[in-house]
Amino acid sequence: MLQPLLRKFPAPSLLLASLLLATACASAPARQPVPIGTGQPREEPVTGVPRDLGDNRGDVDVGEMEEPEDTAKVRGDGGLTPPFMDGRDIKRAAVMLPFSHPNANVRAEAESMLAGIELALFEYADKDFLIIPMDTAGKTSVAEARTDEAIKDKADVILGPLFGANVKTVRQIARDKEIPVIAFSNDRSAAGGGAYLASVSPDEEVRRVMEYVAARGVDTFVFLGPRSDYGRQVEAAMRYEAGRLGAVVAASAFYDPSSGAGAEARQIASVLKSELASRPGRVAVMIPERGVKLLSVAPLLPYNGVDMRKVKLLGTSYWDDSSIWREPTLAGGLFASPDPANQATFRDTYRRIYGRAPTDLAGQAYDAAALAVRLAGEDNLSYGGVTDPDGFYGVNGLFRFRIDGTSERGLAVKQIESGGPTVVEGGVESFSSGDS
C-alpha cells in the first residue's frame, strides 16, 4: 500500500508559511476573473487571508470573458504554462468548484476546498505541478465550458466538480481524452465513466456501522427516516448491506421532512416492540436525520413504548453534531465517520495557516490533491493509478477507488455519550486483497 500518502504535519515552517503567502508560484490564474466576496477580479487564489463571502454576486457570462493576458504568454508543450514554469515537464490539475454560486454557504465551501488543495500542493508538490482554478458557478453549462478549457490547457486530471449533475457533464467530455475526474459529489449515480467520487458517501457509513453491530449479534434492522433522496439512499444501502450480512430488514417508514413523524414512529415502534419481545439486543434502528429534526424524531420511539435499553440506535455522519449529543434517547447510539485521530493535525495546521477551521470537504479536497501530486510524481495520473487496489492514506483515513468510481473507506465507529462521541473502533489500516 502507498502509505503514508499524507505524512503527519509538523508545525508549519517559515518556508511553508512563505509559500502559502505566495500562491502564484504553484497555481495558475483562473481562466477568467471570478468575483469572490469583494466583487473584484481575482487573478490568483489568495491564501492565508479570510475572505468576505457576501451575497452580492453577479451572474458570470462565460461566453464574453477573455482569458487574462499573462496566462497566454507561454503555452510551453501546448498547454497552459505560466512564464515561470516554461521549459518544465508540467503536470496540470484543473480545479473545478462553484466559486460564484448564488448560495453563500456553497461559495464558502468552495473556498475552503481550494484552500485545502493549495495546502496539499505546497506540502507535497514539486515545481512542476500546476493547479488551474476554474469556476463552474454550480451550472452544468458552465462546467461543460470549463472542461473544454481544461482539455485545451492540457490538464492531466480534474479535481471536482462538487455537484452530481456537473460531474456527469464533465466526465462525459473528459472521458474522450482519458482524463481522470476526482469529484466531490456524494451522488452515487455520478460515479463511473472515468469519474471517481472522493466524498465520504452515506453508503460507506451505513456499511461500516452495520458491519460493526452485526459482528456483535445484531441481525435485524429497522429504518425510520425522511422521504428524501438522502433518506432513500440510506435505506437502499441498509437493505443491500443486510442482504450481504445475512440479516433482515423488518420494516421501513419514511416521513415527510416538512412535517412530524408521529404516525411513522408509531408504526416503527410497534415493529420494534414485537421484534424485541423475542430478540432483545439483536435489533437496530437506523435514523438518518440531523439537528433539531433528529431531536424531535428519536424521542418518539420511547414515547411509543420502545425499551431503548434493548435496541441499538444507528445514524450517519449527520450525528457528528454537538447539538444532539445530550439527548438521552441517543445515548449509546452509533455512527460511522472518518477517524478524528487522522484529522487532528490537518485541522490544526489549516487553522494556523488560514486563520479559520476547515470544512469537512476541505479535507476531502486535500486528499484528492495529495493523491494527484503523488500519482503525478510516479507518472501515473491515469485510471489505473487512481484505482490502485492497495489504496491510499489521507486525513480522512484509508481509502481506495473502486472500478465503478465509488470509494471504499476505512471509517471509524463512534458512540454517543453525554460528553460527546467516543471512538469505539478505529478505521482499518489496510484493505483486504482482491477486488474492492
Short mmCIF file of C-alpha atoms in Angstrom, two decimals, residues 319 324-327 330-335 414-418 420-422:
data_model
loop_
_atom_site.label_atom_id
_atom_site.label_comp_id
_atom_site.label_asym_id
_atom_site.label_seq_id
_atom_site.Cartn_x
_atom_site.Cartn_y
_atom_site.Cartn_z
CA TRP A 319 -24.88 12.65 14.09
CA ILE A 324 -27.65 16.48 19.57
CA TRP A 325 -25.25 14.67 21.90
CA ARG A 326 -27.08 15.45 25.15
CA GLU A 327 -30.38 13.94 24.02
CA LEU A 330 -29.42 8.95 21.56
CA ALA A 331 -27.11 7.81 24.38
CA GLY A 332 -25.21 4.75 23.17
CA GLY A 333 -26.15 5.40 19.55
CA LEU A 334 -23.59 4.54 16.90
CA PHE A 335 -22.50 6.16 13.65
CA LYS A 414 -18.29 6.35 17.19
CA GLN A 415 -20.67 6.03 20.11
CA ILE A 416 -22.60 8.96 21.54
CA GLU A 417 -22.06 9.74 25.20
CA SER A 418 -23.11 12.72 27.30
CA GLY A 420 -19.65 13.72 23.11
CA PRO A 421 -18.88 10.77 20.85
CA THR A 422 -16.06 8.36 21.58
#
